[in-house]
mmCIF file of C-alpha atoms in Angstrom:
data_model
loop_
_atom_site.group_PDB
_atom_site.id
_atom_site.type_symbol
_atom_site.label_atom_id
_atom_site.label_comp_id
_atom_site.label_asym_id
_atom_site.label_seq_id
_atom_site.Cartn_x
_atom_site.Cartn_y
_atom_site.Cartn_z
ATOM 1 C CA HIS A 1 -0.348 -11.126 54.146
ATOM 2 C CA ALA A 2 2.060 -9.404 51.807
ATOM 3 C CA GLN A 3 4.662 -7.088 53.267
ATOM 4 C CA ILE A 4 3.893 -3.501 52.322
ATOM 5 C CA ASP A 5 6.854 -1.508 51.020
ATOM 6 C CA PRO A 6 6.018 2.214 50.699
ATOM 7 C CA ALA A 7 9.295 2.964 48.856
ATOM 8 C CA THR A 8 8.525 0.514 46.019
ATOM 9 C CA VAL A 9 5.797 1.787 43.721
ATOM 10 C CA VAL A 10 3.690 -0.713 41.772
ATOM 11 C CA GLU A 11 0.884 -0.299 39.262
ATOM 12 C CA ILE A 12 -2.708 -1.292 39.931
ATOM 13 C CA GLY A 13 -5.770 -1.073 37.703
ATOM 14 C CA GLU A 14 -5.939 -1.574 33.944
ATOM 15 C CA ALA A 15 -2.630 -1.461 32.087
ATOM 16 C CA LEU A 16 -4.342 -1.165 28.694
ATOM 17 C CA TYR A 17 -7.874 -0.305 27.609
ATOM 18 C CA GLU A 18 -9.827 1.169 24.737
ATOM 19 C CA ALA A 19 -11.250 4.677 25.139
ATOM 20 C CA VAL A 20 -12.777 4.975 21.650
ATOM 21 C CA LYS A 21 -13.615 1.988 19.458
ATOM 22 C CA ASP A 22 -14.660 2.686 15.867
ATOM 23 C CA ASN A 23 -15.779 6.253 16.648
ATOM 24 C CA GLN A 24 -17.700 5.429 19.829
ATOM 25 C CA PRO A 25 -16.419 6.311 23.307
ATOM 26 C CA VAL A 26 -16.250 3.016 25.189
ATOM 27 C CA ILE A 27 -14.329 4.125 28.268
ATOM 28 C CA ASN A 28 -15.641 2.746 31.549
ATOM 29 C CA THR A 29 -14.223 4.960 34.291
ATOM 30 C CA ALA A 30 -15.188 2.372 36.935
ATOM 31 C CA VAL A 31 -12.433 0.029 35.712
ATOM 32 C CA ASP A 32 -10.473 1.925 33.052
ATOM 33 C CA TRP A 33 -7.824 3.619 35.189
ATOM 34 C CA ALA A 34 -4.426 2.968 36.705
ATOM 35 C CA GLY A 35 -2.745 3.731 39.985
ATOM 36 C CA ALA A 36 0.746 3.894 41.474
ATOM 37 C CA VAL A 37 0.671 2.585 45.056
ATOM 38 C CA PRO A 38 3.025 0.958 47.582
ATOM 39 C CA LYS A 39 4.115 -2.591 46.857
ATOM 40 C CA GLY A 40 1.831 -4.974 48.772
ATOM 41 C CA VAL A 41 -1.245 -2.760 48.382
ATOM 42 C CA THR A 42 -3.839 -4.049 45.910
ATOM 43 C CA ASP A 43 -6.802 -1.874 46.927
ATOM 44 C CA TRP A 44 -6.248 1.891 46.671
ATOM 45 C CA THR A 45 -9.105 2.558 49.115
ATOM 46 C CA LYS A 46 -6.805 1.248 51.880
ATOM 47 C CA LEU A 47 -4.802 4.475 51.433
ATOM 48 C CA GLU A 48 -6.059 7.695 52.994
ATOM 49 C CA ASN A 49 -6.255 11.424 52.279
ATOM 50 C CA TRP A 50 -6.858 11.218 48.524
ATOM 51 C CA LYS A 51 -7.233 14.570 46.762
ATOM 52 C CA GLY A 52 -8.440 15.607 43.352
ATOM 53 C CA PRO A 53 -9.020 14.621 40.710
ATOM 54 C CA ALA A 54 -6.335 16.816 39.191
ATOM 55 C CA GLN A 55 -6.595 17.408 35.475
ATOM 56 C CA SER A 56 -4.270 18.561 32.749
ATOM 57 C CA ASP A 57 -4.941 21.097 30.083
ATOM 58 C CA SER A 58 -6.856 19.779 27.091
ATOM 59 C CA PHE A 59 -4.907 18.046 24.323
ATOM 60 C CA TYR A 60 -6.115 17.152 20.862
ATOM 61 C CA ILE A 61 -5.033 15.139 17.868
ATOM 62 C CA GLU A 62 -6.798 15.938 14.621
ATOM 63 C CA PHE A 63 -6.355 14.558 11.132
ATOM 64 C CA LYS A 64 -7.252 16.478 7.974
ATOM 65 C CA ASN A 65 -7.101 15.421 4.368
ATOM 66 C CA GLY A 66 -5.166 17.149 1.571
ATOM 67 C CA ILE A 67 -7.821 19.801 1.081
ATOM 68 C CA GLY A 68 -8.015 20.669 4.776
ATOM 69 C CA MET A 69 -11.232 18.854 5.628
ATOM 70 C CA LYS A 70 -11.382 17.468 9.180
ATOM 71 C CA LEU A 71 -11.447 13.660 9.099
ATOM 72 C CA THR A 72 -11.094 12.774 12.747
ATOM 73 C CA LYS A 73 -10.475 14.608 16.003
ATOM 74 C CA PHE A 74 -9.915 13.401 19.529
ATOM 75 C CA ALA A 75 -9.593 15.805 22.450
ATOM 76 C CA TRP A 76 -9.007 14.788 26.042
ATOM 77 C CA ARG A 77 -7.551 15.697 29.439
ATOM 78 C CA PHE A 78 -5.367 13.557 31.658
ATOM 79 C CA VAL A 79 -6.983 13.070 35.097
ATOM 80 C CA TRP A 80 -5.809 11.472 38.323
ATOM 81 C CA LYS A 81 -6.399 11.407 42.056
ATOM 82 C CA TYR A 82 -3.321 12.026 44.166
ATOM 83 C CA GLY A 83 -1.960 12.414 47.671
ATOM 84 C CA GLY A 84 -3.122 9.082 49.052
ATOM 85 C CA ASP A 85 -0.860 7.962 51.914
ATOM 86 C CA MET A 86 -0.202 4.812 53.917
ATOM 87 C CA ASN A 87 -0.309 5.640 57.622
ATOM 88 C CA GLY A 88 0.933 9.135 56.827
ATOM 89 C CA VAL A 89 3.743 7.983 54.551
ATOM 90 C CA GLY A 90 3.977 8.734 50.854
ATOM 91 C CA LYS A 91 1.843 10.372 48.191
ATOM 92 C CA TYR A 92 0.371 7.988 45.671
ATOM 93 C CA VAL A 93 -1.809 8.003 42.549
ATOM 94 C CA THR A 94 -5.100 6.341 41.725
ATOM 95 C CA GLN A 95 -7.788 6.571 39.044
ATOM 96 C CA ALA A 96 -5.264 7.959 36.557
ATOM 97 C CA GLY A 97 -6.610 8.027 33.019
ATOM 98 C CA ILE A 98 -8.359 10.402 30.672
ATOM 99 C CA ASP A 99 -11.568 12.382 30.357
ATOM 100 C CA ILE A 100 -12.774 12.586 26.765
ATOM 101 C CA ASP A 101 -13.670 16.072 25.499
ATOM 102 C CA THR A 102 -14.334 15.273 21.827
ATOM 103 C CA ALA A 103 -14.401 12.133 19.674
ATOM 104 C CA TYR A 104 -15.296 12.996 16.072
ATOM 105 C CA ALA A 105 -15.028 11.040 12.851
ATOM 106 C CA TYR A 106 -16.223 11.884 9.373
ATOM 107 C CA LEU A 107 -18.470 9.266 7.697
ATOM 108 C CA SER A 108 -15.671 7.483 5.863
ATOM 109 C CA GLU A 109 -13.248 7.503 8.767
ATOM 110 C CA HIS A 110 -12.513 5.326 11.754
ATOM 111 C CA LEU A 111 -11.206 6.699 15.039
ATOM 112 C CA ASP A 112 -9.720 4.377 17.664
ATOM 113 C CA VAL A 113 -8.086 5.456 20.915
ATOM 114 C CA GLU A 114 -6.162 3.247 23.293
ATOM 115 C CA VAL A 115 -4.868 4.180 26.739
ATOM 116 C CA LYS A 116 -1.867 2.443 28.248
ATOM 117 C CA SER A 117 -0.376 2.893 31.713
ATOM 118 C CA LEU A 118 3.252 2.097 32.259
ATOM 119 C CA LYS A 119 6.362 2.721 34.324
ATOM 120 C CA PRO A 120 5.177 2.994 37.922
ATOM 121 C CA VAL A 121 8.008 4.930 39.611
ATOM 122 C CA ASN A 122 8.847 6.396 43.013
ATOM 123 C CA TYR A 123 9.660 10.036 42.161
ATOM 124 C CA GLY A 124 10.370 10.870 45.804
ATOM 125 C CA THR A 125 12.738 9.263 48.313
ATOM 126 C CA SER A 126 12.443 5.980 50.182
ATOM 127 C CA ALA A 127 11.482 7.965 53.301
ATOM 128 C CA ALA A 128 9.014 10.238 51.460
ATOM 129 C CA PRO A 129 7.807 8.318 48.398
ATOM 130 C CA ILE A 130 5.894 9.997 45.571
ATOM 131 C CA GLY A 131 4.232 7.491 43.290
ATOM 132 C CA GLY A 132 3.835 8.225 39.618
ATOM 133 C CA VAL A 133 2.722 6.477 36.457
ATOM 134 C CA ASP A 134 2.830 7.265 32.754
ATOM 135 C CA VAL A 135 -0.508 7.502 30.937
ATOM 136 C CA GLN A 136 -0.091 7.052 27.197
ATOM 137 C CA VAL A 137 -2.848 7.919 24.723
ATOM 138 C CA SER A 138 -2.630 6.391 21.209
ATOM 139 C CA VAL A 139 -4.975 7.949 18.650
ATOM 140 C CA SER A 140 -5.440 6.044 15.378
ATOM 141 C CA SER A 141 -7.355 7.261 12.364
ATOM 142 C CA HIS A 142 -7.931 5.357 9.162
ATOM 143 C CA GLY A 143 -10.096 5.677 6.106
ATOM 144 C CA LEU A 144 -10.150 3.239 3.217
ATOM 145 C CA PHE A 145 -6.396 2.830 3.105
ATOM 146 C CA GLU A 146 -3.722 4.065 5.428
ATOM 147 C CA LYS A 147 -3.871 4.089 9.199
ATOM 148 C CA THR A 148 -2.067 6.843 11.086
ATOM 149 C CA THR A 149 -1.336 6.727 14.814
ATOM 150 C CA LYS A 150 -0.167 9.552 17.061
ATOM 151 C CA VAL A 151 0.840 9.116 20.706
ATOM 152 C CA CYS A 152 0.902 11.442 23.717
ATOM 153 C CA THR A 153 2.291 10.537 27.150
ATOM 154 C CA MET A 154 1.880 12.282 30.486
ATOM 155 C CA THR A 155 3.490 11.313 33.782
ATOM 156 C CA VAL A 156 1.070 11.913 36.664
ATOM 157 C CA LYS A 157 2.358 12.036 40.221
ATOM 158 C CA GLY A 158 1.158 11.600 43.768
ATOM 159 C CA ASP A 159 2.005 15.168 44.698
ATOM 160 C CA GLY A 160 -0.562 16.432 42.175
ATOM 161 C CA THR A 161 1.996 17.486 39.578
ATOM 162 C CA SER A 162 2.423 16.110 36.089
ATOM 163 C CA ALA A 163 5.105 16.124 33.421
ATOM 164 C CA LEU A 164 4.388 15.975 29.719
ATOM 165 C CA GLY A 165 6.441 13.330 27.960
ATOM 166 C CA THR A 166 6.680 12.771 24.230
ATOM 167 C CA CYS A 167 3.435 14.114 22.828
ATOM 168 C CA GLU A 168 2.301 14.373 19.228
ATOM 169 C CA SER A 169 -0.634 16.727 19.441
ATOM 170 C CA GLY A 170 -2.259 19.187 17.059
ATOM 171 C CA THR A 171 -3.396 18.826 13.461
ATOM 172 C CA PHE A 172 -1.857 16.363 11.049
ATOM 173 C CA GLY A 173 -2.224 15.529 7.405
ATOM 174 C CA HIS A 174 -3.624 12.036 6.945
ATOM 175 C CA ASP A 175 -0.679 10.904 4.836
ATOM 176 C CA GLY A 176 1.332 10.609 8.032
ATOM 177 C CA GLY A 177 3.398 13.671 7.125
ATOM 178 C CA GLU A 178 4.176 16.663 9.259
ATOM 179 C CA ALA A 179 1.561 18.772 10.992
ATOM 180 C CA VAL A 180 -0.293 20.999 8.550
ATOM 181 C CA VAL A 181 -0.909 24.654 9.322
ATOM 182 C CA VAL A 182 -4.608 25.438 9.450
#
């Protein structure tokens, strides 16, 4: 029986999964999620007092061609359950991932979205741990030639808060250049 260490936060769940594969949403919320829990815990249901799910505002990444026609668009929200504790200690995260709002691709285009979870961290103290994990969304769009990928990362925490990391969101030209004003 592994020793449980509430102050050390580890990741459970899927570290990497596909949310959209060649224009089709393929996310399986039963398994496609991550959690940040005490070291020694492998099953998040052993923790109590879960709240949520919390959800972020909606984000989108859209690609347009040179004449302003929409090629692909992906819109989503970050979601997570929070507040789970171990015998009254700590606030941890489970079922962190995304909810898809929109997955659109024009006939000639291919949209792929990958979700990665990384950096399980204790954002609290050793006496009052707050688990957190980064959820990173990578949106790739490609037509006949070039492939362009944009990435958006959100840190979700066991106290129900979140912090936006580096996030490329909005509308982009498909040549990989700067965002275009629409």
